[in-house]
PDB file of C-alpha atoms and ligand atoms in Angstrom:
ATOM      1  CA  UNK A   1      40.090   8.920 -23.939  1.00 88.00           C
ATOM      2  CA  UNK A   2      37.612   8.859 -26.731  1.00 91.00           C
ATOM      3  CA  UNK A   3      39.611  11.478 -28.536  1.00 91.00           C
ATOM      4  CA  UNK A   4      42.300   8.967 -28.639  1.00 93.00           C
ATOM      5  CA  UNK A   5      40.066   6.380 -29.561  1.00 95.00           C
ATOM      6  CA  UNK A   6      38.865   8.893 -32.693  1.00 95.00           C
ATOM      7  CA  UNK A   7      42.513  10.094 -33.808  1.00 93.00           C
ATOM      8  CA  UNK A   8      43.845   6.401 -33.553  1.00 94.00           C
ATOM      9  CA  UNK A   9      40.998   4.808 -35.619  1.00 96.00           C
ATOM     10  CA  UNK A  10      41.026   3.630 -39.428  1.00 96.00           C
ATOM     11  CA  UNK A  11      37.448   3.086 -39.362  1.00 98.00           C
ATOM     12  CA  UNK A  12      34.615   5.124 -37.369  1.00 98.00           C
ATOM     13  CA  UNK A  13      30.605   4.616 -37.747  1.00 98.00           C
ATOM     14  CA  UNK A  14      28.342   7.251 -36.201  1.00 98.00           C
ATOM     15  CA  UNK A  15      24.873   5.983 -35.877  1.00 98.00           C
ATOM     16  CA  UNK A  16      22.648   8.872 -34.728  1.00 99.00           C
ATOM     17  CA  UNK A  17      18.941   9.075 -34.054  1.00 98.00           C
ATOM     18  CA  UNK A  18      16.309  12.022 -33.134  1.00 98.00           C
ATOM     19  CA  UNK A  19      18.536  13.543 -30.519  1.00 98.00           C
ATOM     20  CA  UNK A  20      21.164  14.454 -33.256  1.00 98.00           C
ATOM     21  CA  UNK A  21      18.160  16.831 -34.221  1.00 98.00           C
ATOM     22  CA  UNK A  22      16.810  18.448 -31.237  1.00 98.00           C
ATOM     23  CA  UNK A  23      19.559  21.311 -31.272  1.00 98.00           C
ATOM     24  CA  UNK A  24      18.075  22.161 -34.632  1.00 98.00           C
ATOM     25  CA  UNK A  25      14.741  22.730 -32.903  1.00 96.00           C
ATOM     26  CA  UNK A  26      13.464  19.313 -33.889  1.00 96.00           C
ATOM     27  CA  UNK A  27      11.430  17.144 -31.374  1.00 95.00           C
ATOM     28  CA  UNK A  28      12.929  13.616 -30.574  1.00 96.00           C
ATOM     29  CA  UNK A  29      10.528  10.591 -30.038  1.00 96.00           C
ATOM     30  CA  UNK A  30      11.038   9.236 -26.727  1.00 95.00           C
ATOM     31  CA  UNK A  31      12.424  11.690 -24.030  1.00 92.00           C
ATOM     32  CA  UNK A  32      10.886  12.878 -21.044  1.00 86.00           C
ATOM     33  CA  UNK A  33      10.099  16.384 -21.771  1.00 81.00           C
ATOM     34  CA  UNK A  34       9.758  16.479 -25.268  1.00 83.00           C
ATOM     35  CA  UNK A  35       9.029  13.391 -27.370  1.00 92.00           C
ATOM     36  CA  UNK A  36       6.600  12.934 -30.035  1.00 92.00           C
ATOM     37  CA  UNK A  37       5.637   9.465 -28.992  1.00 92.00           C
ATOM     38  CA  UNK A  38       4.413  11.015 -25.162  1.00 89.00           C
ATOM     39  CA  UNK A  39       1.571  13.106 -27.102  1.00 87.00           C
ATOM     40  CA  UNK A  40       0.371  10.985 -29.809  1.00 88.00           C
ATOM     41  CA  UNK A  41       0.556   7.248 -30.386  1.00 90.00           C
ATOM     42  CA  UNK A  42       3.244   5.724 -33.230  1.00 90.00           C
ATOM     43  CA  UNK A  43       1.085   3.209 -34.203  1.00 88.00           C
ATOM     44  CA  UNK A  44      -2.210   5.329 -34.675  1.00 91.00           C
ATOM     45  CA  UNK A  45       0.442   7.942 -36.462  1.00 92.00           C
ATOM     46  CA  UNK A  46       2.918   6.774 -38.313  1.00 94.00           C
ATOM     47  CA  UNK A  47       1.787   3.190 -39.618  1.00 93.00           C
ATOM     48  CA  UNK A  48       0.567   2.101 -43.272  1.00 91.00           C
ATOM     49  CA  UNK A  49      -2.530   1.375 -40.895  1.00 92.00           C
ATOM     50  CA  UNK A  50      -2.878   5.357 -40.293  1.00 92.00           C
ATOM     51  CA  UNK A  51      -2.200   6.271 -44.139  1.00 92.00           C
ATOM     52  CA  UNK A  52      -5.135   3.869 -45.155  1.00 90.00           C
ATOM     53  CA  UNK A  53      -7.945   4.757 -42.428  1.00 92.00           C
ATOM     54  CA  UNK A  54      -6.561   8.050 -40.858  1.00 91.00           C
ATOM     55  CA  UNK A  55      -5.553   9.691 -43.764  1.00 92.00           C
ATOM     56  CA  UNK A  56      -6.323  13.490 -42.803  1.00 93.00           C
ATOM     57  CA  UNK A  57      -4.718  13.354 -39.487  1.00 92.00           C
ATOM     58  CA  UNK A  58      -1.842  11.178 -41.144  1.00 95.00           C
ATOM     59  CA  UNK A  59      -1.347  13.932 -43.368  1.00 95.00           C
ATOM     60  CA  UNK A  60      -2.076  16.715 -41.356  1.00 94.00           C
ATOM     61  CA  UNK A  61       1.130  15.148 -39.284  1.00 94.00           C
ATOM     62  CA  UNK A  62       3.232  14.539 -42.135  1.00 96.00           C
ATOM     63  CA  UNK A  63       3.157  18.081 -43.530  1.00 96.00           C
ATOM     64  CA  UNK A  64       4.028  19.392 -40.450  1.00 95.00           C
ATOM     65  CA  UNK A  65       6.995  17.663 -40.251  1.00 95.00           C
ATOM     66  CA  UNK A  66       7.547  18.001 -43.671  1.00 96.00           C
ATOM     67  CA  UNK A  67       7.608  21.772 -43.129  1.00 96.00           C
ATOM     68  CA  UNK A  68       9.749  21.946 -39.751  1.00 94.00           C
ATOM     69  CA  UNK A  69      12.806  19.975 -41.640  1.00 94.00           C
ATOM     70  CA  UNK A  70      12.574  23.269 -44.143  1.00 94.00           C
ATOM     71  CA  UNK A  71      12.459  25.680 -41.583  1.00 94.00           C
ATOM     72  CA  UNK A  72      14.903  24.239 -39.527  1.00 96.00           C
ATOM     73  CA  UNK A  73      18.523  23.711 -40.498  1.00 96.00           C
ATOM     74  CA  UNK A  74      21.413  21.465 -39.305  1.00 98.00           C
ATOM     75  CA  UNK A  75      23.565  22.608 -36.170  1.00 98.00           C
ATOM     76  CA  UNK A  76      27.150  23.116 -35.273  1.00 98.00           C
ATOM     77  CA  UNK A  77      27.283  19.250 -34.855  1.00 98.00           C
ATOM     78  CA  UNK A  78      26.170  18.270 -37.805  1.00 98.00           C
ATOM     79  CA  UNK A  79      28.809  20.451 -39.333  1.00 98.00           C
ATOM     80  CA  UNK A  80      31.511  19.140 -37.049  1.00 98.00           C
ATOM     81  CA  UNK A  81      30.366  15.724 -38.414  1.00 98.00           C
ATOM     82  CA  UNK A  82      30.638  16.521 -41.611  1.00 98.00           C
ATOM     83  CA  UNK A  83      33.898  17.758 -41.290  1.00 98.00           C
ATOM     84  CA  UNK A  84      35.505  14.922 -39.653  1.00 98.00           C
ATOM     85  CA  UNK A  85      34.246  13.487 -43.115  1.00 98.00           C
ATOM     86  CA  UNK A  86      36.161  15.210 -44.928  1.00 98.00           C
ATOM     87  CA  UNK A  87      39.391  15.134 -42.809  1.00 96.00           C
ATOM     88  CA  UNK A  88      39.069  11.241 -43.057  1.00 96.00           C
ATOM     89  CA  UNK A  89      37.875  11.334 -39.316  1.00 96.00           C
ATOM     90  CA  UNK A  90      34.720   9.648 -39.691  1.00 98.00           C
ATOM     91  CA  UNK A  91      34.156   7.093 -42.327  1.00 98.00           C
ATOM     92  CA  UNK A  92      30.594   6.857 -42.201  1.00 98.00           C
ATOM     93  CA  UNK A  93      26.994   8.111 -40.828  1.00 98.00           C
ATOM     94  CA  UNK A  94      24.273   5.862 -40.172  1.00 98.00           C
ATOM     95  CA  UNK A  95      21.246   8.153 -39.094  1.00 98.00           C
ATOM     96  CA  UNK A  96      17.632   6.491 -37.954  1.00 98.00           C
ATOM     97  CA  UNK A  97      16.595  10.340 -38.803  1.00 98.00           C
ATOM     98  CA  UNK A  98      14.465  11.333 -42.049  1.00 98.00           C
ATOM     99  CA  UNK A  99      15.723  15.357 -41.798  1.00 98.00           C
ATOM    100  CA  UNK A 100      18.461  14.780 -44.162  1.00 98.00           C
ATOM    101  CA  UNK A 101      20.370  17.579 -42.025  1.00 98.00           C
ATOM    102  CA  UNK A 102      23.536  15.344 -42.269  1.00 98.00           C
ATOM    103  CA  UNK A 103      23.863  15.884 -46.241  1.00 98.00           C
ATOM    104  CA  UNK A 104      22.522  19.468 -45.848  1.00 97.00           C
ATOM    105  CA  UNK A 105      25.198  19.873 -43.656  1.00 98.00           C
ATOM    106  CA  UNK A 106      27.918  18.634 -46.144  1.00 98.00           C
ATOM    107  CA  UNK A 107      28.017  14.615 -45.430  1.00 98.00           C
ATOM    108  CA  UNK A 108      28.419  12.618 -48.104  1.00 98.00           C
ATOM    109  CA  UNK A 109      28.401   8.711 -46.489  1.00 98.00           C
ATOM    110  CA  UNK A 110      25.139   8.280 -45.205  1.00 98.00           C
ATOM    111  CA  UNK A 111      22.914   5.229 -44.640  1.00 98.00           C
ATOM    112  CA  UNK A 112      19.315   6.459 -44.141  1.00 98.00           C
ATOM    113  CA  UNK A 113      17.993   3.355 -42.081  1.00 98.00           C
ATOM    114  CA  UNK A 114      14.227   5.009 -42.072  1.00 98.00           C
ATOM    115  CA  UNK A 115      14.262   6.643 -45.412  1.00 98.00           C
ATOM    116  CA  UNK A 116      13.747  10.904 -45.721  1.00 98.00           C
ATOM    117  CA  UNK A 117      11.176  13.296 -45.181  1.00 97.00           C
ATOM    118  CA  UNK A 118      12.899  15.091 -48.097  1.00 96.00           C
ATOM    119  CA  UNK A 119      10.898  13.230 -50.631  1.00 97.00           C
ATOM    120  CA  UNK A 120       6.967  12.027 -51.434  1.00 97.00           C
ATOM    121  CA  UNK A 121       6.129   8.709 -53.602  1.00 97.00           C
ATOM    122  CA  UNK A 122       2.335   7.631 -54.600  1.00 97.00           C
ATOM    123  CA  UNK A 123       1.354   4.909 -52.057  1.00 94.00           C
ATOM    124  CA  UNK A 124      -0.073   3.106 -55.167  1.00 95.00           C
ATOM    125  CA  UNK A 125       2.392   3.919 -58.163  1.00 97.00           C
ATOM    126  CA  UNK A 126       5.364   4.864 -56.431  1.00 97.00           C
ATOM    127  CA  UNK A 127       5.795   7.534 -58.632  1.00 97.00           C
ATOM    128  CA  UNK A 128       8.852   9.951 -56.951  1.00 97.00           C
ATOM    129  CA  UNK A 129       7.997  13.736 -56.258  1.00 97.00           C
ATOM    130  CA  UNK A 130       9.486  16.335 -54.077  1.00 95.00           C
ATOM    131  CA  UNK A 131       8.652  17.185 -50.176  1.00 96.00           C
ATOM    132  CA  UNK A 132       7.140  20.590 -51.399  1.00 94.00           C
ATOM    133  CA  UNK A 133       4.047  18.694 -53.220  1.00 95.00           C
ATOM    134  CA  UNK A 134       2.763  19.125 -49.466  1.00 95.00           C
ATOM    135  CA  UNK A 135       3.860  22.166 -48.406  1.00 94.00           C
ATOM    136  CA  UNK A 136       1.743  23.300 -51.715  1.00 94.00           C
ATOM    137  CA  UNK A 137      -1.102  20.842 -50.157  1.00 94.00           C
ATOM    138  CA  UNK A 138      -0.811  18.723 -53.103  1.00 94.00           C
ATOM    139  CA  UNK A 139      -1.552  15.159 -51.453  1.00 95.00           C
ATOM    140  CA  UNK A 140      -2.633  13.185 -54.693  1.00 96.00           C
ATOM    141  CA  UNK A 141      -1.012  11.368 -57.359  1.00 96.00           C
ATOM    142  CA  UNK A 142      -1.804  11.730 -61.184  1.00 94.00           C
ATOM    143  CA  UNK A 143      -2.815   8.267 -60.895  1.00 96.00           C
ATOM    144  CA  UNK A 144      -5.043   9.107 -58.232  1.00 95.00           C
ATOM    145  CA  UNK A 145      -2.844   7.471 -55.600  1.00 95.00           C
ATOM    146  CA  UNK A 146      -1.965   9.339 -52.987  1.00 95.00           C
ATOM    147  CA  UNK A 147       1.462  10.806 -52.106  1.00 96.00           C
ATOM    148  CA  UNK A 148       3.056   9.725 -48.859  1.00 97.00           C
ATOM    149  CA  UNK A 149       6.749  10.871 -47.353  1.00 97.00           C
ATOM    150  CA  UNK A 150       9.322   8.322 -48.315  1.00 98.00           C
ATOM    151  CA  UNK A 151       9.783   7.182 -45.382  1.00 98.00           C
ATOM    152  CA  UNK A 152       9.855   3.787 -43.252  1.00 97.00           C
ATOM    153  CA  UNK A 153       6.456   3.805 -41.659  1.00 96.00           C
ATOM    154  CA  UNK A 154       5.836   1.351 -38.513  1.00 92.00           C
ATOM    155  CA  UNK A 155       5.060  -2.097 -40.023  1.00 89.00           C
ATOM    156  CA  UNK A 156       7.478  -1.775 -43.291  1.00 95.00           C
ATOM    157  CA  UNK A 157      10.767  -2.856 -43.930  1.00 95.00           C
ATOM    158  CA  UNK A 158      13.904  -0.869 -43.929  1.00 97.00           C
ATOM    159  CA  UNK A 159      15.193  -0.162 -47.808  1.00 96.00           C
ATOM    160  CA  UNK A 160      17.779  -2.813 -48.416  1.00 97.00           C
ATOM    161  CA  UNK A 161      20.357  -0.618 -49.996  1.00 97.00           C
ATOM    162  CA  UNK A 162      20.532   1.466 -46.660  1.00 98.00           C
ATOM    163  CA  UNK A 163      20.436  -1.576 -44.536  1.00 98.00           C
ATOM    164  CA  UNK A 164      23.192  -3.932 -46.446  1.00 98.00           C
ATOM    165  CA  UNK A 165      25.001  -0.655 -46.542  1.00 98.00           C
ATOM    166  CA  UNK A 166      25.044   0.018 -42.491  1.00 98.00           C
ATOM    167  CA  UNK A 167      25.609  -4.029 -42.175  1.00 98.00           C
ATOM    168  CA  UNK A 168      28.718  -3.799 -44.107  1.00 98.00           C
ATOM    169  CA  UNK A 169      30.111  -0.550 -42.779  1.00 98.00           C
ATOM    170  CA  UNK A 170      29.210  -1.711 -39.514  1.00 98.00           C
ATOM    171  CA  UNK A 171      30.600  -4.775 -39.621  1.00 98.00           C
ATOM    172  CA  UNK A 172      34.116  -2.907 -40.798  1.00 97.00           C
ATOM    173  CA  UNK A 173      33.998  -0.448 -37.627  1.00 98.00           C
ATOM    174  CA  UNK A 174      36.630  -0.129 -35.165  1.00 98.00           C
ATOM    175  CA  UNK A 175      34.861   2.483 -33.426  1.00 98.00           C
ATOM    176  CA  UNK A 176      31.347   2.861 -33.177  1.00 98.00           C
ATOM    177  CA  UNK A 177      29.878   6.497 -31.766  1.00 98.00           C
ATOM    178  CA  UNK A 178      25.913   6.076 -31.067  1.00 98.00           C
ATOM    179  CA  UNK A 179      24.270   9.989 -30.966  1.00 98.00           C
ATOM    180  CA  UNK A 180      21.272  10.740 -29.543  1.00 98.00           C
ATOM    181  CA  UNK A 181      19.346   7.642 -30.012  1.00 98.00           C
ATOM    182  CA  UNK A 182      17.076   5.562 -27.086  1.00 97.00           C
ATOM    183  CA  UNK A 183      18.257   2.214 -29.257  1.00 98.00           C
ATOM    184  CA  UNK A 184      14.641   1.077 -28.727  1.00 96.00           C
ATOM    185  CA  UNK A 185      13.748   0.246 -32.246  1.00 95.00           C
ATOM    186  CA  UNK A 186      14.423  -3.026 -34.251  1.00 95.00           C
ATOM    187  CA  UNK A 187      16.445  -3.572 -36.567  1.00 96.00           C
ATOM    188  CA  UNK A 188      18.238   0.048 -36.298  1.00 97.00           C
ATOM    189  CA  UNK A 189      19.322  -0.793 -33.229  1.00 97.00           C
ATOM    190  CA  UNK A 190      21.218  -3.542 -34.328  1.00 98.00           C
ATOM    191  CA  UNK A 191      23.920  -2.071 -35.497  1.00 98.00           C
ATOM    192  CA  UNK A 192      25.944  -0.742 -32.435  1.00 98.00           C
ATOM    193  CA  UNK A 193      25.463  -4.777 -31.270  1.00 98.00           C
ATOM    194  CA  UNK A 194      27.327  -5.931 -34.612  1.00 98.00           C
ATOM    195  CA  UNK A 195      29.690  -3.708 -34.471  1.00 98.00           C
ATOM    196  CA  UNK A 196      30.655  -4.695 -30.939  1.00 98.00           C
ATOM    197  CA  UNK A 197      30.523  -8.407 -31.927  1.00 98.00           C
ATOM    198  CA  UNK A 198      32.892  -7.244 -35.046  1.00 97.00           C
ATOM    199  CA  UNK A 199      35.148  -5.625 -32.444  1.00 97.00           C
ATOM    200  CA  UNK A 200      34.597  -2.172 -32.398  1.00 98.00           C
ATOM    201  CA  UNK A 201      34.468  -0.105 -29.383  1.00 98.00           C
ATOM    202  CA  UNK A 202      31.009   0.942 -28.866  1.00 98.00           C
ATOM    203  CA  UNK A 203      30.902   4.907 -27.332  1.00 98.00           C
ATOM    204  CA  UNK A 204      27.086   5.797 -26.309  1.00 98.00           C
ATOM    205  CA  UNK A 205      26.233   9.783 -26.045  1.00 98.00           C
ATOM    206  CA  UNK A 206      22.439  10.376 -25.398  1.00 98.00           C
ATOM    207  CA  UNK A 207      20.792  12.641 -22.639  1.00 97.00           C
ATOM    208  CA  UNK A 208      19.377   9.026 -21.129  1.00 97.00           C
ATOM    209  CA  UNK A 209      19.978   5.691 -20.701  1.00 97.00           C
ATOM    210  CA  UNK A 210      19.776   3.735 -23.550  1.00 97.00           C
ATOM    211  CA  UNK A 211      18.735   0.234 -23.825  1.00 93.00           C
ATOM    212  CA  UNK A 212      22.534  -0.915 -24.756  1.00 98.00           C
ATOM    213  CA  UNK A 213      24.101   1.127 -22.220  1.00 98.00           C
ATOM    214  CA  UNK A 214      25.746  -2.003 -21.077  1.00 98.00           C
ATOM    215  CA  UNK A 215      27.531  -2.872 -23.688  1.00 98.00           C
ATOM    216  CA  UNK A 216      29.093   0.552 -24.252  1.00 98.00           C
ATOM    217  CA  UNK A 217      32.592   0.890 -23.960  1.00 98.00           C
ATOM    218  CA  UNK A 218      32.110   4.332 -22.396  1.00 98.00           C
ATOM    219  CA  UNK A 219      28.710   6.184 -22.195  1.00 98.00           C
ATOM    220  CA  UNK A 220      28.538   9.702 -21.770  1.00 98.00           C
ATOM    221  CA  UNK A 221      24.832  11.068 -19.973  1.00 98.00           C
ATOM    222  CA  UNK A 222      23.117  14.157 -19.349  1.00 96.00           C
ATOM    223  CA  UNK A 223      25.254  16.451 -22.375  1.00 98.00           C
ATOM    224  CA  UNK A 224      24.119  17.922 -25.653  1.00 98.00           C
ATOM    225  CA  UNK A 225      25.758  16.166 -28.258  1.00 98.00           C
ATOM    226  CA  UNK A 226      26.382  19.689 -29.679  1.00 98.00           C
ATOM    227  CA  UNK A 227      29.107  20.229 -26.903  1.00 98.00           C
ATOM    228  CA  UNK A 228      30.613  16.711 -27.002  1.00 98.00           C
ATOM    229  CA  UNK A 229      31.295  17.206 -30.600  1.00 98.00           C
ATOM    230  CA  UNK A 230      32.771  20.720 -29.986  1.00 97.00           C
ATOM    231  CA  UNK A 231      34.890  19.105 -27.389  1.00 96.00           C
ATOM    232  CA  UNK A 232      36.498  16.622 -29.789  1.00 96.00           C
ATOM    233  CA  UNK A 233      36.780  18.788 -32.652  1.00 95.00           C
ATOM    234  CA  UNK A 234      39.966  20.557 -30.472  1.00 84.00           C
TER     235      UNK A 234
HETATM  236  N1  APR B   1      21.950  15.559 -26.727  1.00 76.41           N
HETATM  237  C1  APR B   1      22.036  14.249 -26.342  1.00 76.41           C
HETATM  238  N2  APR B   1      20.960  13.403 -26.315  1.00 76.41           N
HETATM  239  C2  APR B   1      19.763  13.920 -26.669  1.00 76.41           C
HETATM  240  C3  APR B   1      19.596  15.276 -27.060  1.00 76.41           C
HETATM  241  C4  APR B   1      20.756  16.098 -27.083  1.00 76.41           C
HETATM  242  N3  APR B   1      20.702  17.391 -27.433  1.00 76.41           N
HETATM  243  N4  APR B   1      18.273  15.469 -27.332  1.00 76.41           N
HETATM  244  C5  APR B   1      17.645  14.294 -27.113  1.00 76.41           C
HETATM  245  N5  APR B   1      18.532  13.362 -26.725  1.00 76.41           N
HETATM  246  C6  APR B   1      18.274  11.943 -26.460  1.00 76.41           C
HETATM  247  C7  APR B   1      17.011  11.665 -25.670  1.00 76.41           C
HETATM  248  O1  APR B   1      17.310  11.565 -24.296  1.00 76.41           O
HETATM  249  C8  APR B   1      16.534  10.330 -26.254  1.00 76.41           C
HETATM  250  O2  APR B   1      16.882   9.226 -25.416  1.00 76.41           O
HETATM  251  O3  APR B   1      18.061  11.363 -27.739  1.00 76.41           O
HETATM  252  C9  APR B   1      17.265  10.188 -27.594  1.00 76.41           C
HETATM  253  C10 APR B   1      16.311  10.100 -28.772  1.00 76.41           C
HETATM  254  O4  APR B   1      15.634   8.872 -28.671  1.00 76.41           O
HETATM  255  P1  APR B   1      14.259   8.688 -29.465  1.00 76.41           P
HETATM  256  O5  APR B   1      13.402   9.897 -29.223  1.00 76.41           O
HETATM  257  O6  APR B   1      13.740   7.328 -29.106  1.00 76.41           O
HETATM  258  O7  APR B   1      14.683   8.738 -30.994  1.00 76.41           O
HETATM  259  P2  APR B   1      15.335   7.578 -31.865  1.00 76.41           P
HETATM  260  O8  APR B   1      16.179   6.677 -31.010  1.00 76.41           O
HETATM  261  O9  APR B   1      15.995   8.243 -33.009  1.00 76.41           O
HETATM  262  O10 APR B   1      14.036   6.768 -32.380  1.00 76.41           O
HETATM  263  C11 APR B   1      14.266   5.734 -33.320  1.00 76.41           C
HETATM  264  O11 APR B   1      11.865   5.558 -33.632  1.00 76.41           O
HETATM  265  O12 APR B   1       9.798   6.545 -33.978  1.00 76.41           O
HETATM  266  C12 APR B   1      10.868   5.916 -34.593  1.00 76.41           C
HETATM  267  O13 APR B   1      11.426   6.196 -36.830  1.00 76.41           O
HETATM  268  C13 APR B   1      11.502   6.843 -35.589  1.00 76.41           C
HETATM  269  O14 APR B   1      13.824   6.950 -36.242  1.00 76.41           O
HETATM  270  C14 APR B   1      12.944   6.950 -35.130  1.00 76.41           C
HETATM  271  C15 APR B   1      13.117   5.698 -34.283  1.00 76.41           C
END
C-alpha cells in the first residue's frame, strides 16, 4: 500500500534521524543496544554548557565523530533516496542527522534541522573552516576562539533557513515518510505532526516505537530501513 501511496503522490517529505545512519556503521542516540545517549549523558556532552567547562572531553567527542562521518560512507538507502530524487519520487529530505551522507549520496533537497558535522566555526568569531581542522587537531581559532562543529548543540536554536525550509515543505506534503527517528526531540519532531494537520499521510519506519506512532497512517517495526527502501525501489 505505501508503494501506491509513493507512485500516486505529487509531493513526498522524508524526515530521517540517526537510524537512517546506523547501516553506515554509525551509532544512533536512543536505541536499546546501541545508542550514544545510554553511555554518556547529552547534556554533559553535547551542550554549549560542555564546550565552555568540558572542553577536552567535548572535543575529544567531537573529533571522534568528526572522524567516523569520514570513514564511513552512505548506504544503499541513502542512494535509493537519492534516486527517487531524481526520478521526481521524493521531493524533499528533512534529516535531524549532521553526517551529510544524504548529499554525499547524491541528494540535492535537504533541510539540515541540526546543522553538519561536515563543518567547524569559532565559538567566538564564527569564522567558517572545514571538519578536517580537527582531524589535524587544530581546535583554535586565529582569533583565539575556539573551533566547534557547526552543529545544533542542546540549548541552541535550530538555523532558521533549515527550519522555515522543513515548515514550508512540510506544510506542502501529501505524504510524509519518517526514517529511523525516536521523534523524541523538540522542535524536529514537529514536523511529521504538521504535516498530518496539512493532510499528509504520515508513514513511520523505525526499529521501535516512536513517540507519534499513533498518529501514523501505517508504521512499519522491527526492519532496517535499508530493506524497506529496497522493497519500494521495485
Ligand atoms: N532501521 C530502522 N530503524 C532503526 C535502524 C535501522 N537500521 N537503526 C536504528 N533505528 C531506530 C532506533 O530504534 C531508534 O528508535 O532509529 C531510531 C533513532 O532514534 P534516536 O537514536 O533517538 O535518533 P534521532 O531520533 O535521530 O535523535 C534526534 O537527538 O541527540 C539528538 O541531535 C541528536 O539529531 C539527534 C536527535
Amino acid at each position: 500500500m505505501i508503494k501506491n501511496w509513493l507512485n500516486e503522490s505529487n509531493n513526498t517529505v522524508v524526515f530521517t534521524g540517526a537510524g537512517m545512519s546506523t547501516e553506515s556503521g554509525l551509532p544512533d542516540f536512543r536505541s536499546a543496544n546501541q545508542g550514544l545517549w545510554k553511555q554518556k549523558d547529552p547534556s554533559k556532552i553535547a551542550s554549549t554548557d560542555a564546550l565552555n567547562h568540558n572542553v577536552e572531553e567535548f572535543i575529544d567527542f567531537y573529533r571522534t565523530r568528526v572522524l567516523s562521518v569520514k570513514d564511513y560512507k552512505p548506504h544503499k538507502g541513502h542512494h535509493i533516496l537519492a534516486d527517487w530524487e531524481k526520478q521526481n519520487r521524493i521531493q524533499t529530505i528533512i534529516t535531524q542527522n549532521v553526517d551529510g551522507f544524504h548529499q554525499k549520496a547524491g541528494s540535492q533537497n535537504v533541510a539540515e534541522l541540526h546543522g553538519t558535522l561536515t563543518k567547524l566555526h569559532c565559538q567566538s568569531c564564527g569564522k567558517e573552516y572545514n571538519s578536517d581542522e580537527y582531524v589535524n587537531q587544530e581546535y583554535y581559532c586565529g582569533c583565539g576562539g575556539i573551533l566547534r562543529p557547526s552543529i545544533v548543540l542542546f540549548g541552541e536554536t535550530l538555523p532558521q533557513d533549515a527550519f522555515q525550509f522543513a515548515l514550508s515543505e512540510a506544510e506542502k506534503a501529501d505524504l510524509f515518510i519518517v526514517l529511523g527517528s525516536s521523534l523524541s526531540v523538540t522542535p524536529a519532531n514537529q514536523f511529521p505532526l504538521i504535516a498530518k494537520n496539512n493532510g499528509a499521510r504520515l508513514v513511520i519506519v523505525n526499529k521501535e516505537p516512536t513517540e507519534l506512532d499513533m498518529y501514523a497512517d501505517q508504521v512499519i517495526h522491527g526492519r532496517d530501513i535499508g530493506a524497506v527502501l529496497e522493497e519500494w525501489n521495485h
